Amino acid sequence: MQNVVFGIVTGSILAVATLGFALVRQTENFLNIAHAQMMALGAFVGVVLVDTYGMNIFLAGAITVVGLGALGVVLSAVFFQPVRHQGGTVLLFTSIGLALMMYAAILALFGTQARFYPDVSGGLHRFAGIGIATNELVIIGLAFGSIAALQIFLNSTGLGRAIRAVASNDDLARVRGVPVRTVSNTIWFISSAFGAMAGVMLGVLGAVNTEIGWHNILIVLAAAVLGGLRSITGVILAGLLLGIMMDVSALFIPTAYRPVVAFGVLVAVLILRPEGILSVQRRKDAVVA
Amino acid sequence: MELVLDTVRKTFGGVVAVDDVSAVMPQDRVTALIGPNGAGKTTLFNAITGFDPPDRGSISFGDQRIDGLPPWRVAELGLIRTFQTPVGFTTLTVRESLLAAATPHFAETPLGALGLSRKARDHERASGDRAEEISAELGMADLLDVRTDELSAGDRKLLEFARSLMAEPKMLLLDEPAAAVAPANIGRLSQLVRRLCDERGLGSLIIDHNLSFLMQIADEVHVLDRGALLASGPPAEIAANPDVMRVYLGEDGAKDSEA
Amino acid sequence: MTNPIFWVGVLTLAAIYASLAMALNVESGWGGMWDLGIAGLLAAGSYCYVILTADPDLGMRFAPGLSMWVAWPLSALFTGLVAFAIGAPALRLRREYFLITTLAFAEIIRQLVVIQADLTRGTLGVPNINRPFDSFVTGRDYNYVLLGIAVAAAAVMYLVTRQIGISPFGRTLRAARDNEAVALALGKRVNRMRIKTFVLAGVLIGATAPVYLFYIRAVSPQLFAPGITFTVWTALVIGGLGSIRGGLAGAFVLIVFTEAVGLIEVDPSHINILVAIEPFMVGLLLVLVLRFRPDGLFSERSAFGAGNRPAGRSAGDSRPAGAAQGSGG
């Protein structure tokens, strides 16, 4: 059971990260490989604010999330907007290029030394023999709080509904006069902010190193694919499930296999149940080309 | 040899697209399949060629059951289809497209690519001659080195037809071969379809909206309406059939002039 | 720092990347299979070679100590087998799902290398890899031998992939990439052909792996992080995906350019910047090429002799293929 709790913590962070990734996938129609570098950047900016400038962790987290959200908007305008008309392939490879550049920026700015957040665990609570630290509770709370806030935003504001319209049918949304530019900026802000938030959370629980991005991109991809790339609830469930699976698997097989489990699950799902992932429309397209 | 459909049925989420169609289409005759839009003509093509297998019923070609076979297997048996929307091999030239259609399996392996097989080289040369011949017959000899995505819609349509001839067919399934083709080329097309049938015994099953084109070249016409077979017979008989006239003039009278 | 030995090394590395990019072009450029698992295949070939030739004294569980001339072809074959094991299931998927699956398989291979430490020495790595002719030529002069080997390998790779590209096999591959439905309707065994192509690319990458090891001299799992896959892809995209010479030209441009920028004098206290230059240059070049010259230096069009659009009848009403994409049934 202890590992299930660890898994829920991991899974909550994963759900936040994946949601940001899936939002872009749904609305801009490409896999943004640079998303995980935003996580790494979040972890570093957060640790620098807390460790070097002695800032309170919550304030540092808030500044990181908002600042990197804004950075995401700028990066999308500089890198993705100009090649948007060239389709998903070019966008995907552009995102790989951007990921490499962000990785280089992280290396240059923060160096290759691992860094650590000061201990903010805030003591251990015990419920029926299961231990959970305060920071872990806060992470779960914040994760689900922000996901719920996103849901409310998408469902009950005009802009949120516009985003959902774009996600379900781009052309239709354009015809109906949705402000595409504003919608796109909002999407990039939310996506990058969620990535940065997941990065700070990962950093708080472990070490901050330059490889965070590359280590997490596949896990995020796995969660996104598992969740079906299209439904928000699916992504949340997939994130949680994957997190729990990775941590629970540690009971049966050596912990070194943890990432292998995630990728193994990904490959198995893709290969055994492609019909669960490919929508009906996609398969029809494949048939009649 | 003939293409035989026996109570073929295909539904899409409760909508019956092909409703228990039974028909016999001789391999060495020209058979037309007509009907208003949404009558299930292309669905029937997809069912025959393995792209979208039927829910029920059987399809056979000669003494071979073909329903449930993958598309490439159906094609290997000699049933070669064209597509309504002529996208084709977008980045290949006309010549490359024609040659690709004619390439035998034994040349399509990595080792075959090394060009060691004399047989493959001879085949390639013969295919090259045939590609020039066929494109000349269809009046597109000057387009041999043009990329497919730079052809006009009409020329792409002709390419669909030319390509299917390169694949050594036993019977052609042509999905609206005359749509968007220039009137002068429709003449060449119908002559060629007729001549292939009369001289070489290569028959076709043709869907088209251009009834005057079809009525000239078809030996037999089948009329589909809302998935079911409404009438079958020689062109003259079909033209005089009041039910067929009603389907066409009543609901879709304008279709004839569209192509 | 215009030391000739430095540039010999740069050219050697460029030739190795050129080989990999040309192999990738066969499956991705012509076959349309977007493989992000190059690192995994390279790892499979490298570790196969290392294990077969390793000094038994290193204490690895299985160390037959084979001659490198036996181990080299065996590594190529083994990598082909690994490619088959990945490709057979993964090729049922299309586009981005295939891409994710290959990336995941590559990471699985790398993690397995780390975990199976008694076979691979895990993160310790294997030092002092045997190199051909190093008993005849020693010291700095060996760098020229190495350059010769790498250039010869790239030349062979060029000839092999070029032959594939211009052959009927390559033509059918491109045809099936452009329009799978039409290829199937002409009786092409599209899936079987793609699996063969994927395995072929595996063999070619596996055959290049030992050359890479001769250059690196010591192997460890970090070498096979996704970064190397992205570098090979960048080289190919710069050169021109689907062209014949693209991989060759792109790799030389990318590697020489990156290494030259690395020569800029940097104060030792800013060592981080030196480390960052390579990924930054690779990323920047990829972004710039995609934006300003998406066909690359050599386009597929120029490679396969499609003439210019004729002024005659088809020019007026032609439209891009994308516009015609739609339901054929």
PDB file of C-alpha atoms in Angstrom, chain A residues 25 29-31 33 78-79 82-83 86 89-90 92-98 100-105 107-112 214-215 217-218 221-222 225 228-229 256-257 259-260 263-264 266-267 270-272 274 277-278 282 284 286-289, chain C residues 34 36 86 89-90 92-101 103-105 107-108 110-112 115-116 179-182 225-227 230-231 233-234 237 272-273 275-277 279-287 290-292 294 325-329:
ATOM      1  CA  ARG A  25      -1.677  17.744 -29.042  1.00  0.00           C
ATOM      2  CA  ASN A  29      -2.245  18.688 -33.612  1.00  0.00           C
ATOM      3  CA  PHE A  30       1.335  17.733 -32.987  1.00  0.00           C
ATOM      4  CA  LEU A  31       3.431  16.008 -30.349  1.00  0.00           C
ATOM      5  CA  ILE A  33       8.682  16.990 -27.677  1.00  0.00           C
ATOM      6  CA  VAL A  78       8.758  32.323 -32.436  1.00  0.00           C
ATOM      7  CA  PHE A  79       9.127  28.634 -33.234  1.00  0.00           C
ATOM      8  CA  PRO A  82       5.847  30.373 -38.642  1.00  0.00           C
ATOM      9  CA  VAL A  83       5.790  26.688 -39.658  1.00  0.00           C
ATOM     10  CA  GLN A  86       3.447  22.976 -42.969  1.00  0.00           C
ATOM     11  CA  THR A  89       5.468  16.555 -39.167  1.00  0.00           C
ATOM     12  CA  VAL A  90       7.377  19.789 -39.499  1.00  0.00           C
ATOM     13  CA  LEU A  92       7.029  17.777 -34.474  1.00  0.00           C
ATOM     14  CA  PHE A  93      10.584  18.061 -35.759  1.00  0.00           C
ATOM     15  CA  THR A  94      10.651  21.748 -34.945  1.00  0.00           C
ATOM     16  CA  SER A  95       9.711  20.810 -31.393  1.00  0.00           C
ATOM     17  CA  ILE A  96      12.661  18.398 -31.311  1.00  0.00           C
ATOM     18  CA  GLY A  97      14.893  21.270 -32.406  1.00  0.00           C
ATOM     19  CA  LEU A  98      13.408  23.502 -29.745  1.00  0.00           C
ATOM     20  CA  LEU A 100      17.556  20.535 -28.008  1.00  0.00           C
ATOM     21  CA  MET A 101      17.934  24.307 -27.765  1.00  0.00           C
ATOM     22  CA  MET A 102      16.134  24.462 -24.420  1.00  0.00           C
ATOM     23  CA  TYR A 103      18.279  21.593 -23.173  1.00  0.00           C
ATOM     24  CA  ALA A 104      21.371  23.529 -24.260  1.00  0.00           C
ATOM     25  CA  ALA A 105      20.088  26.629 -22.493  1.00  0.00           C
ATOM     26  CA  LEU A 107      23.108  23.224 -19.560  1.00  0.00           C
ATOM     27  CA  ALA A 108      24.585  26.663 -20.158  1.00  0.00           C
ATOM     28  CA  LEU A 109      22.615  28.455 -17.431  1.00  0.00           C
ATOM     29  CA  PHE A 110      22.537  25.877 -14.674  1.00  0.00           C
ATOM     30  CA  GLY A 111      25.477  23.562 -15.339  1.00  0.00           C
ATOM     31  CA  THR A 112      25.610  19.818 -15.113  1.00  0.00           C
ATOM     32  CA  TRP A 214      14.795  13.504 -21.710  1.00  0.00           C
ATOM     33  CA  HIS A 215      13.889  11.113 -18.891  1.00  0.00           C
ATOM     34  CA  ILE A 217       9.342  12.870 -22.345  1.00  0.00           C
ATOM     35  CA  LEU A 218       8.686   9.188 -22.948  1.00  0.00           C
ATOM     36  CA  LEU A 221       4.138  10.293 -24.165  1.00  0.00           C
ATOM     37  CA  ALA A 222       3.198   6.977 -22.599  1.00  0.00           C
ATOM     38  CA  VAL A 225      -1.132   7.662 -25.499  1.00  0.00           C
ATOM     39  CA  GLY A 228      -6.078   8.239 -25.686  1.00  0.00           C
ATOM     40  CA  LEU A 229      -4.656  11.680 -26.535  1.00  0.00           C
ATOM     41  CA  ALA A 256      15.984  -0.359 -12.038  1.00  0.00           C
ATOM     42  CA  TYR A 257      13.186  -1.646 -14.235  1.00  0.00           C
ATOM     43  CA  PRO A 259      11.213   3.132 -16.641  1.00  0.00           C
ATOM     44  CA  VAL A 260      11.170  -0.139 -18.553  1.00  0.00           C
ATOM     45  CA  PHE A 263       7.698   1.961 -21.771  1.00  0.00           C
ATOM     46  CA  GLY A 264       6.691  -1.676 -21.738  1.00  0.00           C
ATOM     47  CA  LEU A 266       3.210   1.944 -23.598  1.00  0.00           C
ATOM     48  CA  VAL A 267       4.390  -0.504 -26.222  1.00  0.00           C
ATOM     49  CA  LEU A 270      -0.016   0.548 -28.616  1.00  0.00           C
ATOM     50  CA  ILE A 271       0.424  -2.867 -30.100  1.00  0.00           C
ATOM     51  CA  LEU A 272      -2.308  -4.865 -28.427  1.00  0.00           C
ATOM     52  CA  PRO A 274      -4.474   0.120 -31.297  1.00  0.00           C
ATOM     53  CA  ILE A 277      -6.274   4.573 -29.436  1.00  0.00           C
ATOM     54  CA  LEU A 278      -6.992   5.218 -33.059  1.00  0.00           C
ATOM     55  CA  ARG A 282      -8.461   7.738 -38.253  1.00  0.00           C
ATOM     56  CA  LYS A 284     -11.170   5.101 -42.100  1.00  0.00           C
ATOM     57  CA  ALA A 286      -6.017   4.921 -43.326  1.00  0.00           C
ATOM     58  CA  VAL A 287      -8.193   2.675 -45.451  1.00  0.00           C
ATOM     59  CA  VAL A 288      -9.277   5.046 -48.153  1.00  0.00           C
ATOM     60  CA  ALA A 289      -6.307   7.394 -48.072  1.00  0.00           C
TER      61      ALA A 289
ATOM     62  CA  TRP C  34       9.442   7.578 -38.879  1.00  0.00           C
ATOM     63  CA  LEU C  36      12.997   7.573 -33.528  1.00  0.00           C
ATOM     64  CA  ILE C  86      10.711  -4.150 -33.017  1.00  0.00           C
ATOM     65  CA  PRO C  89       4.701  -5.411 -34.075  1.00  0.00           C
ATOM     66  CA  ALA C  90       5.399  -1.666 -34.411  1.00  0.00           C
ATOM     67  CA  ARG C  92       1.116  -2.169 -37.560  1.00  0.00           C
ATOM     68  CA  LEU C  93       0.985   1.365 -36.222  1.00  0.00           C
ATOM     69  CA  ARG C  94       1.108   4.512 -38.258  1.00  0.00           C
ATOM     70  CA  ARG C  95       2.917   7.790 -38.053  1.00  0.00           C
ATOM     71  CA  GLU C  96       3.160   9.247 -34.593  1.00  0.00           C
ATOM     72  CA  TYR C  97       2.269   5.999 -32.867  1.00  0.00           C
ATOM     73  CA  PHE C  98       5.065   4.238 -34.721  1.00  0.00           C
ATOM     74  CA  LEU C  99       7.387   7.052 -33.791  1.00  0.00           C
ATOM     75  CA  ILE C 100       6.534   6.821 -30.085  1.00  0.00           C
ATOM     76  CA  THR C 101       6.880   3.042 -30.151  1.00  0.00           C
ATOM     77  CA  LEU C 103      11.451   5.766 -29.228  1.00  0.00           C
ATOM     78  CA  ALA C 104      10.154   3.613 -26.382  1.00  0.00           C
ATOM     79  CA  PHE C 105      11.887   0.494 -27.695  1.00  0.00           C
ATOM     80  CA  GLU C 107      14.853   3.474 -24.295  1.00  0.00           C
ATOM     81  CA  ILE C 108      13.990  -0.081 -23.277  1.00  0.00           C
ATOM     82  CA  ARG C 110      19.243   1.303 -23.247  1.00  0.00           C
ATOM     83  CA  GLN C 111      17.720   0.512 -19.845  1.00  0.00           C
ATOM     84  CA  LEU C 112      18.313  -3.193 -20.422  1.00  0.00           C
ATOM     85  CA  ILE C 115      20.351  -3.388 -15.920  1.00  0.00           C
ATOM     86  CA  GLN C 116      22.135  -6.388 -17.439  1.00  0.00           C
ATOM     87  CA  ASN C 179      -0.378   6.255 -51.072  1.00  0.00           C
ATOM     88  CA  GLU C 180      -0.745   2.997 -49.255  1.00  0.00           C
ATOM     89  CA  ALA C 181      -4.261   2.306 -50.539  1.00  0.00           C
ATOM     90  CA  VAL C 182      -3.220   2.541 -54.181  1.00  0.00           C
ATOM     91  CA  ALA C 225      20.356   8.406 -25.181  1.00  0.00           C
ATOM     92  CA  PRO C 226      17.749   9.811 -27.621  1.00  0.00           C
ATOM     93  CA  GLY C 227      20.126  12.680 -28.411  1.00  0.00           C
ATOM     94  CA  PHE C 230      17.879  13.442 -32.996  1.00  0.00           C
ATOM     95  CA  THR C 231      21.321  14.336 -34.321  1.00  0.00           C
ATOM     96  CA  TRP C 233      17.581  12.990 -37.961  1.00  0.00           C
ATOM     97  CA  THR C 234      18.805  16.581 -38.019  1.00  0.00           C
ATOM     98  CA  VAL C 237      16.596  16.785 -42.578  1.00  0.00           C
ATOM     99  CA  ASN C 272      28.953  24.935 -19.291  1.00  0.00           C
ATOM    100  CA  ILE C 273      28.617  26.901 -22.485  1.00  0.00           C
ATOM    101  CA  VAL C 275      28.904  21.578 -23.216  1.00  0.00           C
ATOM    102  CA  ALA C 276      25.779  23.324 -24.442  1.00  0.00           C
ATOM    103  CA  ILE C 277      27.077  24.297 -27.871  1.00  0.00           C
ATOM    104  CA  PRO C 279      22.834  20.436 -28.673  1.00  0.00           C
ATOM    105  CA  PHE C 280      22.175  24.116 -29.288  1.00  0.00           C
ATOM    106  CA  MET C 281      23.659  24.094 -32.783  1.00  0.00           C
ATOM    107  CA  VAL C 282      21.889  20.869 -33.720  1.00  0.00           C
ATOM    108  CA  GLY C 283      18.573  22.253 -32.488  1.00  0.00           C
ATOM    109  CA  LEU C 284      19.044  25.621 -34.125  1.00  0.00           C
ATOM    110  CA  LEU C 285      20.008  24.138 -37.504  1.00  0.00           C
ATOM    111  CA  LEU C 286      17.021  21.799 -37.378  1.00  0.00           C
ATOM    112  CA  VAL C 287      14.633  24.659 -36.641  1.00  0.00           C
ATOM    113  CA  LEU C 290      12.583  23.303 -41.336  1.00  0.00           C
ATOM    114  CA  ARG C 291      11.532  26.909 -41.514  1.00  0.00           C
ATOM    115  CA  PHE C 292      13.489  28.180 -44.495  1.00  0.00           C
ATOM    116  CA  PRO C 294      12.087  22.256 -45.535  1.00  0.00           C
ATOM    117  CA  GLN C 325      -6.785  14.284 -50.325  1.00  0.00           C
ATOM    118  CA  GLY C 326     -10.135  12.919 -49.444  1.00  0.00           C
ATOM    119  CA  SER C 327     -12.270   9.869 -49.402  1.00  0.00           C
ATOM    120  CA  GLY C 328     -11.867   7.505 -52.260  1.00  0.00           C
ATOM    121  CA  GLY C 329     -14.807   5.531 -51.045  1.00  0.00           C
TER     122      GLY C 329
END
